[in-house]
JSON list of C-alpha atoms in Angstrom, two decimals:
[
{"chain": "A", "resi": 1141, "resn": "MET", "atom": "CA", "xyz": [1.06, 19.38, -8.66]},
{"chain": "A", "resi": 1142, "resn": "GLY", "atom": "CA", "xyz": [0.27, 17.13, -5.87]},
{"chain": "A", "resi": 1143, "resn": "LYS", "atom": "CA", "xyz": [1.69, 15.54, -3.02]},
{"chain": "A", "resi": 1144, "resn": "PRO", "atom": "CA", "xyz": [4.87, 12.02, -3.98]},
{"chain": "A", "resi": 1145, "resn": "GLU", "atom": "CA", "xyz": [2.33, 9.93, -2.59]},
{"chain": "A", "resi": 1146, "resn": "THR", "atom": "CA", "xyz": [-0.95, 10.39, -4.21]},
{"chain": "A", "resi": 1147, "resn": "ASN", "atom": "CA", "xyz": [0.47, 10.68, -7.96]},
{"chain": "A", "resi": 1148, "resn": "TYR", "atom": "CA", "xyz": [2.22, 7.53, -7.46]},
{"chain": "A", "resi": 1149, "resn": "ARG", "atom": "CA", "xyz": [-0.72, 5.47, -6.27]},
{"chain": "A", "resi": 1150, "resn": "LEU", "atom": "CA", "xyz": [-2.95, 7.40, -9.82]},
{"chain": "A", "resi": 1151, "resn": "SER", "atom": "CA", "xyz": [0.21, 6.38, -11.38]},
{"chain": "A", "resi": 1152, "resn": "ILE", "atom": "CA", "xyz": [-0.74, 2.80, -9.73]},
{"chain": "A", "resi": 1153, "resn": "GLU", "atom": "CA", "xyz": [-4.56, 2.76, -10.13]},
{"chain": "A", "resi": 1154, "resn": "LYS", "atom": "CA", "xyz": [-4.39, 4.17, -14.24]},
{"chain": "A", "resi": 1155, "resn": "ARG", "atom": "CA", "xyz": [-2.91, 0.84, -14.74]},
{"chain": "A", "resi": 1156, "resn": "LEU", "atom": "CA", "xyz": [-6.02, -1.66, -12.43]},
{"chain": "A", "resi": 1157, "resn": "PRO", "atom": "CA", "xyz": [-8.55, -2.98, -15.12]},
{"chain": "A", "resi": 1158, "resn": "PRO", "atom": "CA", "xyz": [-12.47, -1.00, -15.25]},
{"chain": "A", "resi": 1159, "resn": "GLU", "atom": "CA", "xyz": [-14.65, -3.90, -13.23]},
{"chain": "A", "resi": 1160, "resn": "LEU", "atom": "CA", "xyz": [-11.75, -3.74, -10.40]},
{"chain": "A", "resi": 1161, "resn": "HIS", "atom": "CA", "xyz": [-13.48, -1.57, -8.14]},
{"chain": "A", "resi": 1162, "resn": "HIS", "atom": "CA", "xyz": [-11.39, 1.29, -5.91]},
{"chain": "A", "resi": 1163, "resn": "GLU", "atom": "CA", "xyz": [-11.92, 4.54, -4.19]},
{"chain": "A", "resi": 1164, "resn": "LYS", "atom": "CA", "xyz": [-9.31, 6.50, -1.64]},
{"chain": "A", "resi": 1165, "resn": "MET", "atom": "CA", "xyz": [-10.87, 6.92, 1.49]},
{"chain": "A", "resi": 1166, "resn": "ALA", "atom": "CA", "xyz": [-11.20, 10.28, 2.88]},
{"chain": "A", "resi": 1167, "resn": "ASN", "atom": "CA", "xyz": [-12.72, 10.46, 6.53]},
{"chain": "A", "resi": 1168, "resn": "PRO", "atom": "CA", "xyz": [-12.38, 14.30, 8.83]},
{"chain": "A", "resi": 1169, "resn": "TYR", "atom": "CA", "xyz": [-13.86, 12.21, 11.46]},
{"chain": "A", "resi": 1170, "resn": "SER", "atom": "CA", "xyz": [-11.85, 8.59, 12.32]},
{"chain": "A", "resi": 1171, "resn": "GLY", "atom": "CA", "xyz": [-8.22, 8.75, 11.48]},
{"chain": "A", "resi": 1172, "resn": "GLY", "atom": "CA", "xyz": [-5.85, 6.22, 10.22]},
{"chain": "A", "resi": 1173, "resn": "THR", "atom": "CA", "xyz": [-8.09, 4.19, 7.77]},
{"chain": "A", "resi": 1174, "resn": "ALA", "atom": "CA", "xyz": [-6.17, 3.32, 5.25]},
{"chain": "A", "resi": 1175, "resn": "ASP", "atom": "CA", "xyz": [-5.54, 5.54, 2.21]},
{"chain": "A", "resi": 1176, "resn": "SER", "atom": "CA", "xyz": [-7.55, 3.03, -0.62]},
{"chain": "A", "resi": 1177, "resn": "TYR", "atom": "CA", "xyz": [-10.05, -0.03, -0.64]},
{"chain": "A", "resi": 1178, "resn": "TYR", "atom": "CA", "xyz": [-9.82, -2.21, -3.38]},
{"chain": "A", "resi": 1179, "resn": "ASP", "atom": "CA", "xyz": [-12.42, -5.36, -3.83]},
{"chain": "A", "resi": 1180, "resn": "GLY", "atom": "CA", "xyz": [-12.28, -7.16, -7.19]},
{"chain": "A", "resi": 1181, "resn": "ASN", "atom": "CA", "xyz": [-15.12, -10.14, -7.98]},
{"chain": "A", "resi": 1182, "resn": "LYS", "atom": "CA", "xyz": [-11.85, -12.71, -6.38]},
{"chain": "A", "resi": 1183, "resn": "ALA", "atom": "CA", "xyz": [-11.87, -10.50, -2.55]},
{"chain": "A", "resi": 1184, "resn": "ASP", "atom": "CA", "xyz": [-10.98, -6.99, -1.21]},
{"chain": "A", "resi": 1185, "resn": "ILE", "atom": "CA", "xyz": [-7.85, -5.78, -0.11]},
{"chain": "A", "resi": 1186, "resn": "TRP", "atom": "CA", "xyz": [-6.73, -1.76, 1.79]},
{"chain": "A", "resi": 1187, "resn": "VAL", "atom": "CA", "xyz": [-3.42, -0.34, 0.52]},
{"chain": "A", "resi": 1188, "resn": "GLU", "atom": "CA", "xyz": [-1.93, 2.17, 3.18]},
{"chain": "A", "resi": 1189, "resn": "TRP", "atom": "CA", "xyz": [0.52, 4.18, 0.47]},
{"chain": "A", "resi": 1190, "resn": "LYS", "atom": "CA", "xyz": [3.47, 6.06, 0.73]},
{"chain": "A", "resi": 1191, "resn": "PHE", "atom": "CA", "xyz": [5.95, 7.10, -0.79]},
{"chain": "A", "resi": 1192, "resn": "GLN", "atom": "CA", "xyz": [9.90, 7.39, -0.01]},
{"chain": "A", "resi": 1193, "resn": "VAL", "atom": "CA", "xyz": [13.46, 8.52, -1.24]},
{"chain": "A", "resi": 1194, "resn": "LEU", "atom": "CA", "xyz": [16.09, 5.60, 0.07]},
{"chain": "A", "resi": 1195, "resn": "PRO", "atom": "CA", "xyz": [18.69, 6.32, 1.69]},
{"chain": "A", "resi": 1196, "resn": "LYS", "atom": "CA", "xyz": [21.65, 5.13, 0.42]},
{"chain": "A", "resi": 1197, "resn": "ARG", "atom": "CA", "xyz": [23.41, 2.52, 2.76]},
{"chain": "A", "resi": 1198, "resn": "ALA", "atom": "CA", "xyz": [22.07, -1.06, 1.36]},
{"chain": "A", "resi": 1199, "resn": "THR", "atom": "CA", "xyz": [22.28, -1.36, 5.24]},
{"chain": "A", "resi": 1200, "resn": "THR", "atom": "CA", "xyz": [19.79, 1.23, 6.36]},
{"chain": "A", "resi": 1201, "resn": "ILE", "atom": "CA", "xyz": [16.38, 0.24, 7.39]},
{"chain": "A", "resi": 1202, "resn": "VAL", "atom": "CA", "xyz": [13.21, 1.12, 6.09]},
{"chain": "A", "resi": 1203, "resn": "VAL", "atom": "CA", "xyz": [10.47, 2.26, 8.17]},
{"chain": "A", "resi": 1204, "resn": "PRO", "atom": "CA", "xyz": [7.68, 3.16, 6.89]},
{"chain": "A", "resi": 1205, "resn": "ASP", "atom": "CA", "xyz": [6.06, 6.99, 7.48]},
{"chain": "A", "resi": 1206, "resn": "LEU", "atom": "CA", "xyz": [3.02, 5.61, 9.85]},
{"chain": "A", "resi": 1207, "resn": "SER", "atom": "CA", "xyz": [1.15, 8.36, 12.04]},
{"chain": "A", "resi": 1208, "resn": "SER", "atom": "CA", "xyz": [0.23, 6.43, 15.38]},
{"chain": "A", "resi": 1209, "resn": "LEU", "atom": "CA", "xyz": [-3.70, 5.97, 14.46]},
{"chain": "A", "resi": 1210, "resn": "GLN", "atom": "CA", "xyz": [-2.44, 4.19, 11.15]},
{"chain": "A", "resi": 1211, "resn": "LYS", "atom": "CA", "xyz": [-1.13, 2.04, 13.14]},
{"chain": "A", "resi": 1212, "resn": "ASP", "atom": "CA", "xyz": [-3.53, 0.94, 15.30]},
{"chain": "A", "resi": 1213, "resn": "TRP", "atom": "CA", "xyz": [-6.32, 1.07, 12.31]},
{"chain": "A", "resi": 1214, "resn": "LEU", "atom": "CA", "xyz": [-4.01, -1.12, 9.97]},
{"chain": "A", "resi": 1215, "resn": "LYS", "atom": "CA", "xyz": [-2.61, -4.22, 12.49]},
{"chain": "A", "resi": 1216, "resn": "GLY", "atom": "CA", "xyz": [-6.37, -3.77, 14.45]},
{"chain": "A", "resi": 1217, "resn": "ARG", "atom": "CA", "xyz": [-7.84, -4.40, 10.19]},
{"chain": "A", "resi": 1218, "resn": "TYR", "atom": "CA", "xyz": [-5.06, -7.52, 10.33]},
{"chain": "A", "resi": 1219, "resn": "GLU", "atom": "CA", "xyz": [-6.08, -8.68, 13.59]},
{"chain": "A", "resi": 1220, "resn": "ASN", "atom": "CA", "xyz": [-9.56, -8.69, 12.40]},
{"chain": "A", "resi": 1221, "resn": "GLY", "atom": "CA", "xyz": [-8.07, -10.98, 9.94]},
{"chain": "A", "resi": 1222, "resn": "ARG", "atom": "CA", "xyz": [-8.14, -8.40, 7.03]},
{"chain": "A", "resi": 1223, "resn": "ARG", "atom": "CA", "xyz": [-6.12, -8.19, 4.50]},
{"chain": "A", "resi": 1224, "resn": "VAL", "atom": "CA", "xyz": [-3.99, -5.25, 5.00]},
{"chain": "A", "resi": 1225, "resn": "PHE", "atom": "CA", "xyz": [-0.80, -3.73, 2.74]},
{"chain": "A", "resi": 1226, "resn": "VAL", "atom": "CA", "xyz": [1.53, -1.12, 2.74]},
{"chain": "A", "resi": 1227, "resn": "ILE", "atom": "CA", "xyz": [2.55, -0.21, -0.35]},
{"chain": "A", "resi": 1228, "resn": "VAL", "atom": "CA", "xyz": [6.21, 1.66, -0.41]},
{"chain": "A", "resi": 1229, "resn": "GLY", "atom": "CA", "xyz": [6.67, 3.76, -3.29]},
{"chain": "A", "resi": 1230, "resn": "SER", "atom": "CA", "xyz": [10.33, 4.94, -4.26]},
{"chain": "A", "resi": 1231, "resn": "PRO", "atom": "CA", "xyz": [11.97, 6.80, -7.11]},
{"chain": "A", "resi": 1232, "resn": "ASN", "atom": "CA", "xyz": [13.89, 2.98, -7.54]},
{"chain": "A", "resi": 1233, "resn": "GLY", "atom": "CA", "xyz": [10.39, 1.26, -7.00]},
{"chain": "A", "resi": 1234, "resn": "ALA", "atom": "CA", "xyz": [8.30, 0.18, -4.69]},
{"chain": "A", "resi": 1235, "resn": "HIS", "atom": "CA", "xyz": [7.98, -2.04, -1.68]},
{"chain": "A", "resi": 1236, "resn": "ILE", "atom": "CA", "xyz": [4.91, -4.01, -0.16]},
{"chain": "A", "resi": 1237, "resn": "PHE", "atom": "CA", "xyz": [4.87, -4.62, 3.75]},
{"chain": "A", "resi": 1238, "resn": "ASN", "atom": "CA", "xyz": [2.00, -7.96, 4.62]},
{"chain": "A", "resi": 1239, "resn": "SER", "atom": "CA", "xyz": [2.14, -7.39, 7.90]},
{"chain": "A", "resi": 1240, "resn": "PRO", "atom": "CA", "xyz": [2.31, -5.13, 11.48]},
{"chain": "A", "resi": 1241, "resn": "ALA", "atom": "CA", "xyz": [6.10, -7.65, 12.12]},
{"chain": "A", "resi": 1242, "resn": "GLU", "atom": "CA", "xyz": [7.16, -6.18, 8.83]},
{"chain": "A", "resi": 1243, "resn": "TRP", "atom": "CA", "xyz": [5.41, -2.92, 8.75]},
{"chain": "A", "resi": 1244, "resn": "GLU", "atom": "CA", "xyz": [6.97, -2.49, 12.27]},
{"chain": "A", "resi": 1245, "resn": "SER", "atom": "CA", "xyz": [10.85, -3.91, 11.70]},
{"chain": "A", "resi": 1246, "resn": "GLY", "atom": "CA", "xyz": [10.94, -2.38, 7.89]},
{"chain": "A", "resi": 1247, "resn": "VAL", "atom": "CA", "xyz": [13.41, -3.29, 5.60]},
{"chain": "A", "resi": 1248, "resn": "ALA", "atom": "CA", "xyz": [16.76, -2.98, 4.72]},
{"chain": "A", "resi": 1249, "resn": "VAL", "atom": "CA", "xyz": [17.29, -1.33, 1.48]},
{"chain": "A", "resi": 1250, "resn": "ALA", "atom": "CA", "xyz": [19.82, -4.22, -0.43]},
{"chain": "A", "resi": 1251, "resn": "SER", "atom": "CA", "xyz": [16.53, -5.88, 0.57]},
{"chain": "A", "resi": 1252, "resn": "TRP", "atom": "CA", "xyz": [14.30, -3.13, -1.43]},
{"chain": "A", "resi": 1253, "resn": "ALA", "atom": "CA", "xyz": [11.20, -5.33, -3.50]},
{"chain": "A", "resi": 1254, "resn": "ASN", "atom": "CA", "xyz": [11.97, -2.65, -6.07]},
{"chain": "A", "resi": 1255, "resn": "LEU", "atom": "CA", "xyz": [8.88, -3.47, -7.80]},
{"chain": "A", "resi": 1256, "resn": "SER", "atom": "CA", "xyz": [7.49, -1.44, -10.91]},
{"chain": "A", "resi": 1257, "resn": "ARG", "atom": "CA", "xyz": [4.07, 0.91, -10.99]},
{"chain": "A", "resi": 1258, "resn": "ASP", "atom": "CA", "xyz": [3.19, -1.83, -13.95]},
{"chain": "A", "resi": 1259, "resn": "GLN", "atom": "CA", "xyz": [4.42, -4.81, -11.12]},
{"chain": "A", "resi": 1260, "resn": "ILE", "atom": "CA", "xyz": [2.27, -3.17, -8.07]},
{"chain": "A", "resi": 1261, "resn": "ALA", "atom": "CA", "xyz": [-1.07, -2.81, -10.54]},
{"chain": "A", "resi": 1262, "resn": "GLN", "atom": "CA", "xyz": [-0.67, -6.70, -11.61]},
{"chain": "A", "resi": 1263, "resn": "TRP", "atom": "CA", "xyz": [-0.26, -6.97, -7.76]},
{"chain": "A", "resi": 1264, "resn": "ILE", "atom": "CA", "xyz": [-3.27, -5.60, -6.65]},
{"chain": "A", "resi": 1265, "resn": "VAL", "atom": "CA", "xyz": [-5.09, -7.58, -9.98]},
{"chain": "A", "resi": 1266, "resn": "LYS", "atom": "CA", "xyz": [-3.48, -10.64, -8.62]},
{"chain": "A", "resi": 1267, "resn": "ALA", "atom": "CA", "xyz": [-5.48, -10.18, -4.93]},
{"chain": "A", "resi": 1268, "resn": "THR", "atom": "CA", "xyz": [-7.87, -9.12, -5.81]},
{"chain": "A", "resi": 1269, "resn": "MET", "atom": "CA", "xyz": [-9.40, -10.97, -8.70]},
{"chain": "A", "resi": 1270, "resn": "ARG", "atom": "CA", "xyz": [-9.67, -14.37, -10.62]},
{"chain": "A", "resi": 1271, "resn": "LEU", "atom": "CA", "xyz": [-8.43, -14.62, -14.51]}
]
């Protein structure tokens, strides 16, 4: 069985239409590159995937577990006008972080979006494809 993050990402990607190009990024010579690239007929996006178990207390702030290299890469692309996101899945559902300010400050458990796998897949399709 793979890592929870990998299993979660694959469970989303199997819900995407075949005409939506997506690839897992892996570069042993460059650290920090986002996990996945999605390229549709409207736009492209980069996504860093994480999977975390949420704390029980509603007021606890959840900050995605990003390395310094990941933060630097994502912020650099964001500042260059690229569409980059951090999606954190959990057993309770997922949350999409849209900007460096969001993924660096986090979100309270009470404000967690709890998006289903289908909703995340639909969001990716809407962000990248003309329907």
